[in-house]
PDB file of C-alpha atoms in Angstrom:
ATOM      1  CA  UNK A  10      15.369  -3.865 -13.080  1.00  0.00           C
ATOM      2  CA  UNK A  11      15.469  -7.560 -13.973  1.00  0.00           C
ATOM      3  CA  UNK A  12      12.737  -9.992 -12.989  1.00  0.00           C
ATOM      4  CA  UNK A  13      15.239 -12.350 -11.394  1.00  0.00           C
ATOM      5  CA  UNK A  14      16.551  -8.944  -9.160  1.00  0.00           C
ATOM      6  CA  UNK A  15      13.235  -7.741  -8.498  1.00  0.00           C
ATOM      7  CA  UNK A  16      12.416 -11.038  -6.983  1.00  0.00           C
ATOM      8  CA  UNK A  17      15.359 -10.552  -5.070  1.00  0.00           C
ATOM      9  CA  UNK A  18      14.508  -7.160  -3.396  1.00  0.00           C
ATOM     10  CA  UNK A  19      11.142  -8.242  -2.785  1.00  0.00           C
ATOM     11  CA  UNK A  20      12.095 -10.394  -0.377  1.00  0.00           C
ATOM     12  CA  UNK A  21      13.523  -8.396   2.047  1.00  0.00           C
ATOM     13  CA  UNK A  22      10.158  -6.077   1.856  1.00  0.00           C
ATOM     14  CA  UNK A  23       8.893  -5.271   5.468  1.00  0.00           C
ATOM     15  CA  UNK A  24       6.876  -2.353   5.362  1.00  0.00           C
ATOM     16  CA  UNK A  25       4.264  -1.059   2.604  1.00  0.00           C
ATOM     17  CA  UNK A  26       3.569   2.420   2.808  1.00  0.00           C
ATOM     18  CA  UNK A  27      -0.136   2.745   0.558  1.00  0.00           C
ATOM     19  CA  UNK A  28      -1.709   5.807  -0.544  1.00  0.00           C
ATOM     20  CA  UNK A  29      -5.446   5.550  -0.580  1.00  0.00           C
ATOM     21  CA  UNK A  30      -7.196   7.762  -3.403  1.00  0.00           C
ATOM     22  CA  UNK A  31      -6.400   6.038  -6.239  1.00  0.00           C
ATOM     23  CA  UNK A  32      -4.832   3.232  -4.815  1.00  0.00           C
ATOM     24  CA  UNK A  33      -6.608   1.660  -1.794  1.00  0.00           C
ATOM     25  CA  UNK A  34      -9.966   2.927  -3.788  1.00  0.00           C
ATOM     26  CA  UNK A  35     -10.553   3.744  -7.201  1.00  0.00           C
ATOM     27  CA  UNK A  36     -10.264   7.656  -6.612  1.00  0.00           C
ATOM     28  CA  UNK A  37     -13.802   8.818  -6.864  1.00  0.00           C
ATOM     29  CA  UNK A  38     -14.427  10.945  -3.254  1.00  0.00           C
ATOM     30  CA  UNK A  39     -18.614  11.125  -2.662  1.00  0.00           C
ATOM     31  CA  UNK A  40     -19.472  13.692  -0.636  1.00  0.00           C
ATOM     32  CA  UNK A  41     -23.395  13.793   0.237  1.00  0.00           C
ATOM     33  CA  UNK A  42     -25.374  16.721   1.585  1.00  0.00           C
ATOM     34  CA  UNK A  43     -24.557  16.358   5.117  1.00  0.00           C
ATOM     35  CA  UNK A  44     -21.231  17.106   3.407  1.00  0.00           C
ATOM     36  CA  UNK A  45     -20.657  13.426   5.010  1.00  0.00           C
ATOM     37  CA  UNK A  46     -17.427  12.154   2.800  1.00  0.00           C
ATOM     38  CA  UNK A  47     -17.391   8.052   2.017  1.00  0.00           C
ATOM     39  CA  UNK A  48     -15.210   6.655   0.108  1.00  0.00           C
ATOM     40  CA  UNK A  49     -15.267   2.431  -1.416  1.00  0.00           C
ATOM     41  CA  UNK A  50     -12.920  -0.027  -0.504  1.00  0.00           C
ATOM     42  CA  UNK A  51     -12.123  -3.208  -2.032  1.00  0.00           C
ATOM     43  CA  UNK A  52     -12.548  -6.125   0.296  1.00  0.00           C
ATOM     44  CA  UNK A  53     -10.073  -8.152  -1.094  1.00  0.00           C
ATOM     45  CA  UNK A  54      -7.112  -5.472  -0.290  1.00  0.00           C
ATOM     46  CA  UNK A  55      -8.149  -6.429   3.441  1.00  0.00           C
ATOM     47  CA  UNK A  56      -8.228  -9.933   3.109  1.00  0.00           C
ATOM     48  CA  UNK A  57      -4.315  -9.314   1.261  1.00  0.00           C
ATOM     49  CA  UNK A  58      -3.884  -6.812   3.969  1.00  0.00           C
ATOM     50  CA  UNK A  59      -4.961  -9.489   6.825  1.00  0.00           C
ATOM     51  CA  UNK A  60      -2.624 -12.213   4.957  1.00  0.00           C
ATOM     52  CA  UNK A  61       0.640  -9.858   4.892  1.00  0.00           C
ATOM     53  CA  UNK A  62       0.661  -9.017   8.435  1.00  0.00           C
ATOM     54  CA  UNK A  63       0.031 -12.461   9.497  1.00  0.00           C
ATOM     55  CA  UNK A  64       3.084 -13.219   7.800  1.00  0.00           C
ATOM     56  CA  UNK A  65       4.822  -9.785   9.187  1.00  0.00           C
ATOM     57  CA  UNK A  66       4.759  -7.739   6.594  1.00  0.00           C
ATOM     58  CA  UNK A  67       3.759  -4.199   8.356  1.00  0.00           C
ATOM     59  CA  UNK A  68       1.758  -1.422   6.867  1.00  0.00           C
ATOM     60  CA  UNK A  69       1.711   2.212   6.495  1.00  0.00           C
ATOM     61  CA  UNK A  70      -1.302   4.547   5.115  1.00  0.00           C
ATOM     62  CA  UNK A  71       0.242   7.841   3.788  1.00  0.00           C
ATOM     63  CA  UNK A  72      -2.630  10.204   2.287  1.00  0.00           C
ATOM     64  CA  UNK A  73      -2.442  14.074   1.523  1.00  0.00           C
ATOM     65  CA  UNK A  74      -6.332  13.885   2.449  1.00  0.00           C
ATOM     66  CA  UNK A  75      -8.096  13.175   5.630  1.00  0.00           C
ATOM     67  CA  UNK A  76     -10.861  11.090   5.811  1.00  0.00           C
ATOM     68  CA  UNK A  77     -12.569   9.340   8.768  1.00  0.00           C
ATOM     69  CA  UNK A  78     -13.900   7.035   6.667  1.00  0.00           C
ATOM     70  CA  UNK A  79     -10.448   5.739   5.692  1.00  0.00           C
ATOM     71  CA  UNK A  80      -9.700   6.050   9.990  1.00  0.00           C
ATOM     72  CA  UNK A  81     -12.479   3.596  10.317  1.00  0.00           C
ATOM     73  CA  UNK A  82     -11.091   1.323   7.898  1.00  0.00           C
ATOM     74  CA  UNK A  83      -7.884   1.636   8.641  1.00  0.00           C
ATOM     75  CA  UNK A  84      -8.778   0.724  12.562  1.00  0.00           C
ATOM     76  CA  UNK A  85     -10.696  -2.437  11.141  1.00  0.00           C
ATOM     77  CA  UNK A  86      -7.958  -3.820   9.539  1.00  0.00           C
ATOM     78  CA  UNK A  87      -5.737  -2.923  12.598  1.00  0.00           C
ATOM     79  CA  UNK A  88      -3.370  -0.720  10.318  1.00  0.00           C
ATOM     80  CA  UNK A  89      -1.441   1.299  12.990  1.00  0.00           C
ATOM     81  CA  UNK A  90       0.568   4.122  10.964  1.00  0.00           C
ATOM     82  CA  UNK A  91      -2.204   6.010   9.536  1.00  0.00           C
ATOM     83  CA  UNK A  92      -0.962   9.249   8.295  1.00  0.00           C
ATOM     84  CA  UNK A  93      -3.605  11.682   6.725  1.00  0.00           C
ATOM     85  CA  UNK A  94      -2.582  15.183   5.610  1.00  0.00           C
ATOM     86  CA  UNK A  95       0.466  15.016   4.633  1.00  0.00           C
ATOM     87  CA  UNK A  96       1.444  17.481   2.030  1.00  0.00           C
ATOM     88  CA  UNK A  97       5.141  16.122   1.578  1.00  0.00           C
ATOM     89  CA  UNK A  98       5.005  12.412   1.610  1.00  0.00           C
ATOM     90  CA  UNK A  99       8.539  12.529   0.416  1.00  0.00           C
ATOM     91  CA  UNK A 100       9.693  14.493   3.418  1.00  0.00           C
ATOM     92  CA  UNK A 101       7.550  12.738   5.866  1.00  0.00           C
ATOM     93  CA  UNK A 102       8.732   9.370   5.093  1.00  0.00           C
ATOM     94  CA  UNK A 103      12.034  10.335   4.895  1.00  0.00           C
ATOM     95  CA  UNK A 104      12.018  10.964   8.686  1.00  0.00           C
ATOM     96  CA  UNK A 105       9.550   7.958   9.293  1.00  0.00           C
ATOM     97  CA  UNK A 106      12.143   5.522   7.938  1.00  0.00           C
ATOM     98  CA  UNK A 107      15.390   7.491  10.045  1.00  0.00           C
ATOM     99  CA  UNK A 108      13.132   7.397  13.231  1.00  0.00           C
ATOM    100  CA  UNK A 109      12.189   3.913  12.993  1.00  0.00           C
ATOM    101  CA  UNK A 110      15.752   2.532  11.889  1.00  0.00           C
ATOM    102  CA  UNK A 111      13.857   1.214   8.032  1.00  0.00           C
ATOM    103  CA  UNK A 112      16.475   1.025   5.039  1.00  0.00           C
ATOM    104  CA  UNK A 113      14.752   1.766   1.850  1.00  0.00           C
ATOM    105  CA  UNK A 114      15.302  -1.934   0.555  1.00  0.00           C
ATOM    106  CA  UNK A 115      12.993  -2.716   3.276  1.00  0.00           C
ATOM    107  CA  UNK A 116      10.087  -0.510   1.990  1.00  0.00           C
ATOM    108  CA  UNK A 117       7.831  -0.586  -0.353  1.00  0.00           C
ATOM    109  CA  UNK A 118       5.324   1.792  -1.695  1.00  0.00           C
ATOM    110  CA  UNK A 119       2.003   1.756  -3.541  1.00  0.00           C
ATOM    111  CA  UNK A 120       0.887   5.116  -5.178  1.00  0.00           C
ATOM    112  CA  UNK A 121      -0.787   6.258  -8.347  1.00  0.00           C
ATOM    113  CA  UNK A 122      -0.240   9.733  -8.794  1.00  0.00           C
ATOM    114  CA  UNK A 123       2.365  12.466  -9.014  1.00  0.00           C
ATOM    115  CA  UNK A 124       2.115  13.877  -5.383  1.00  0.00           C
ATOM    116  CA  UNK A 125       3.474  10.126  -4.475  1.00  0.00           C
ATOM    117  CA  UNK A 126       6.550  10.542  -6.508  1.00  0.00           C
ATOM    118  CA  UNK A 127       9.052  11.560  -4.595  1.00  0.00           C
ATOM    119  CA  UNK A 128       7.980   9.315  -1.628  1.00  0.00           C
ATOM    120  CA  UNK A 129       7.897   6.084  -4.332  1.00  0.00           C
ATOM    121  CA  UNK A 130      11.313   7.059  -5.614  1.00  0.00           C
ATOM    122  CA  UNK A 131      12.605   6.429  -1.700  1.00  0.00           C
ATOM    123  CA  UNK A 132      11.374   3.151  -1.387  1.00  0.00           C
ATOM    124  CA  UNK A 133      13.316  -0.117  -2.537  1.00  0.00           C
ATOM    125  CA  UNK A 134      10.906  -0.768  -4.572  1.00  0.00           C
ATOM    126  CA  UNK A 135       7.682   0.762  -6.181  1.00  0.00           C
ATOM    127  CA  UNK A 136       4.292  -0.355  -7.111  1.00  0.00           C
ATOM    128  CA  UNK A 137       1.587   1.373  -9.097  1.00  0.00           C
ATOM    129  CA  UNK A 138      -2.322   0.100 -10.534  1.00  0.00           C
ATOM    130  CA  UNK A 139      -2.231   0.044 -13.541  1.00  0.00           C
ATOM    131  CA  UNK A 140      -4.577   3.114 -13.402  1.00  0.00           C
ATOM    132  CA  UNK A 141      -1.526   5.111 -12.646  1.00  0.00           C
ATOM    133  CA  UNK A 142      -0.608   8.714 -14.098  1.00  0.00           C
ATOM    134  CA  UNK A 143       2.089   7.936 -16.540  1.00  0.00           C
ATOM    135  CA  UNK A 144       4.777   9.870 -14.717  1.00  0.00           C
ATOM    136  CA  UNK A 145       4.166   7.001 -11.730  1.00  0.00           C
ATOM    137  CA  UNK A 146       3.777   4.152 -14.447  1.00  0.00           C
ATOM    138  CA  UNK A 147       7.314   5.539 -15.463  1.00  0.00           C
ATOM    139  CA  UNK A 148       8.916   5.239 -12.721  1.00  0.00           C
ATOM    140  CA  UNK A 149       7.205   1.979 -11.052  1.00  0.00           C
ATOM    141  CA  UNK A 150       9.314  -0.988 -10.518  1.00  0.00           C
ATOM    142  CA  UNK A 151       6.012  -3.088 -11.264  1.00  0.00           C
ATOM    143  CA  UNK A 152       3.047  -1.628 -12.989  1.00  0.00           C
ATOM    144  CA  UNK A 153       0.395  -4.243 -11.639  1.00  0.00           C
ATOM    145  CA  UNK A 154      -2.691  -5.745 -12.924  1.00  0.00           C
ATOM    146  CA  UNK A 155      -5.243  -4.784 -11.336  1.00  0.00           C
ATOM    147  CA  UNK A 156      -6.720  -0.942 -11.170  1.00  0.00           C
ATOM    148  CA  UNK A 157      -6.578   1.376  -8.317  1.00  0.00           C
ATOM    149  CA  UNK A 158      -9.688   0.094  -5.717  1.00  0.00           C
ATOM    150  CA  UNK A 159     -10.201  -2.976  -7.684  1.00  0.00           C
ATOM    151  CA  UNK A 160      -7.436  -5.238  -6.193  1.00  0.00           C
ATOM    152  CA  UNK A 161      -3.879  -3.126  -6.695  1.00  0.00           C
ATOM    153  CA  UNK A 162      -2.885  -3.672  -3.211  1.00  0.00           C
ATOM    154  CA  UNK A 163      -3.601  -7.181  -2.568  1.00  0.00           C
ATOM    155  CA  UNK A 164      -1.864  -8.153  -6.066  1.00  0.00           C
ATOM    156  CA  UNK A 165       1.801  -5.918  -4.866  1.00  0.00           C
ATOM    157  CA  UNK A 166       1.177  -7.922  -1.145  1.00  0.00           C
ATOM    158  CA  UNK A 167       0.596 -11.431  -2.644  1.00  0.00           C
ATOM    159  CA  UNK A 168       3.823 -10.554  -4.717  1.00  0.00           C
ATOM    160  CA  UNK A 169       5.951  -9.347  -1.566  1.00  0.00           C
ATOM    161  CA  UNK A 170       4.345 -12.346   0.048  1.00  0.00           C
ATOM    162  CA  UNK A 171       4.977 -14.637  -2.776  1.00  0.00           C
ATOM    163  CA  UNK A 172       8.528 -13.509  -3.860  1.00  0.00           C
ATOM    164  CA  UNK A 173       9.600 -15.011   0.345  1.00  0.00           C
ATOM    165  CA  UNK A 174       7.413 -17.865   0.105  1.00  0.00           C
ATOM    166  CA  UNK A 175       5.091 -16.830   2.852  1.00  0.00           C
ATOM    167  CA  UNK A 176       1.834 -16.568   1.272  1.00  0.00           C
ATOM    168  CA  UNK A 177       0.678 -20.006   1.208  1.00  0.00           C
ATOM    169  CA  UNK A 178       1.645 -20.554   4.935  1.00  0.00           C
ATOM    170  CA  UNK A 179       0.250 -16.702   5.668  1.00  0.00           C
ATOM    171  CA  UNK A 180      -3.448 -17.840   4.123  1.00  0.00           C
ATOM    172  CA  UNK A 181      -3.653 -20.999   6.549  1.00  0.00           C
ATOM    173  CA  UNK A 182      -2.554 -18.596   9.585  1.00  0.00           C
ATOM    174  CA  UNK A 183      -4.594 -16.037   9.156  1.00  0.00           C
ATOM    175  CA  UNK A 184      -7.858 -18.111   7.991  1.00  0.00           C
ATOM    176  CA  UNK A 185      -6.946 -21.638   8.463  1.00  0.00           C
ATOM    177  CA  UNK A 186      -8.482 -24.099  11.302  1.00  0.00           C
ATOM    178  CA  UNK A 187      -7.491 -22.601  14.648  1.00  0.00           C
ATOM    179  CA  UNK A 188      -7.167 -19.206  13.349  1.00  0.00           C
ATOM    180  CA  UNK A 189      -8.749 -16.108  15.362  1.00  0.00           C
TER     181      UNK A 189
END
């Protein structure tokens, strides 16, 4: 795809489904002897998080793990489609997007590994950290910067974001004076 068409289809982005191992974090799971899982986040993927759905961009967590550190996280950042478990991300977004009336030009997807595939190869366009198995590099619309938990998701949002003009103006609404 051309840069000039990418652009293009960026634009009409409105959802971005993100995986989490990998993606939202750098893919190492610590598990401690309470057998208490926790998991590291980067804080800037919130603050690019908190910017895109000021400026109405929506989000979707699809994970074949479950995690209630990622629920807490998730619920902080006031993500509302958390999905955890899901074997078949292919087949479960497929139904997500009929159910909710979402083309696939209007989706977007952030994964890093082969179970994300088939769900990546739905969405109008594809993003992967740089991180990525090769298969996903392979088929990614953009291969991005930035590594999986070190600032992959807020570099494909400030694109979306950027590619409609709505970051600048999404910054000063969602931290600006007279912001929550």
């Amino acid at each position: 795809m051309k840069n000039q068409e990418l652009e293009e289809k960026l634009k009409n982005i409105r959802l971005l489904v993100m995986d989490v191992d990998g993606t939202m974090t750098k893919g190492d799971i610590y598990i401690d002897s309470q057998e208490t899982e926790t998991k590291q986040f980067n804080i800037k993927d919130g603050c690019g998080i908190t910017v895109g759905q000021t400026a109405g961009l929506e989000f979707m967590i699809l994970t074949g793990r479950e995690s209630a550190c990622l629920q807490k996280r998730a619920r902080e950042l006031k993500i509302r489609r958390v999905y955890q478990n899901v074997k078949n991300k292919a087949d479960f977004l497929a139904g997500y997007l009929a159910r909710e009336e979402i083309s696939s030009d209007e989706t977007a997807y952030i994964g890093d590994d082969i179970n994300d595939l088939y769900a990546m190869q739905m969405a109008g366009i594809s993003f992967c950290p740089l991180d990525a198995a090769e298969e996903i590099r392979h088929i990614s619309h953009v291969v991005l910067e930035h590594r999986g938990g070190d600032g992959a998701v807020r570099e494909a949002i400030e694109r979306i974001l950027k590619s409609a003009g709505k970051w600048e103006d999404a910054i000063k609404l969602a931290f600006g004076p007279g912001s929550e």
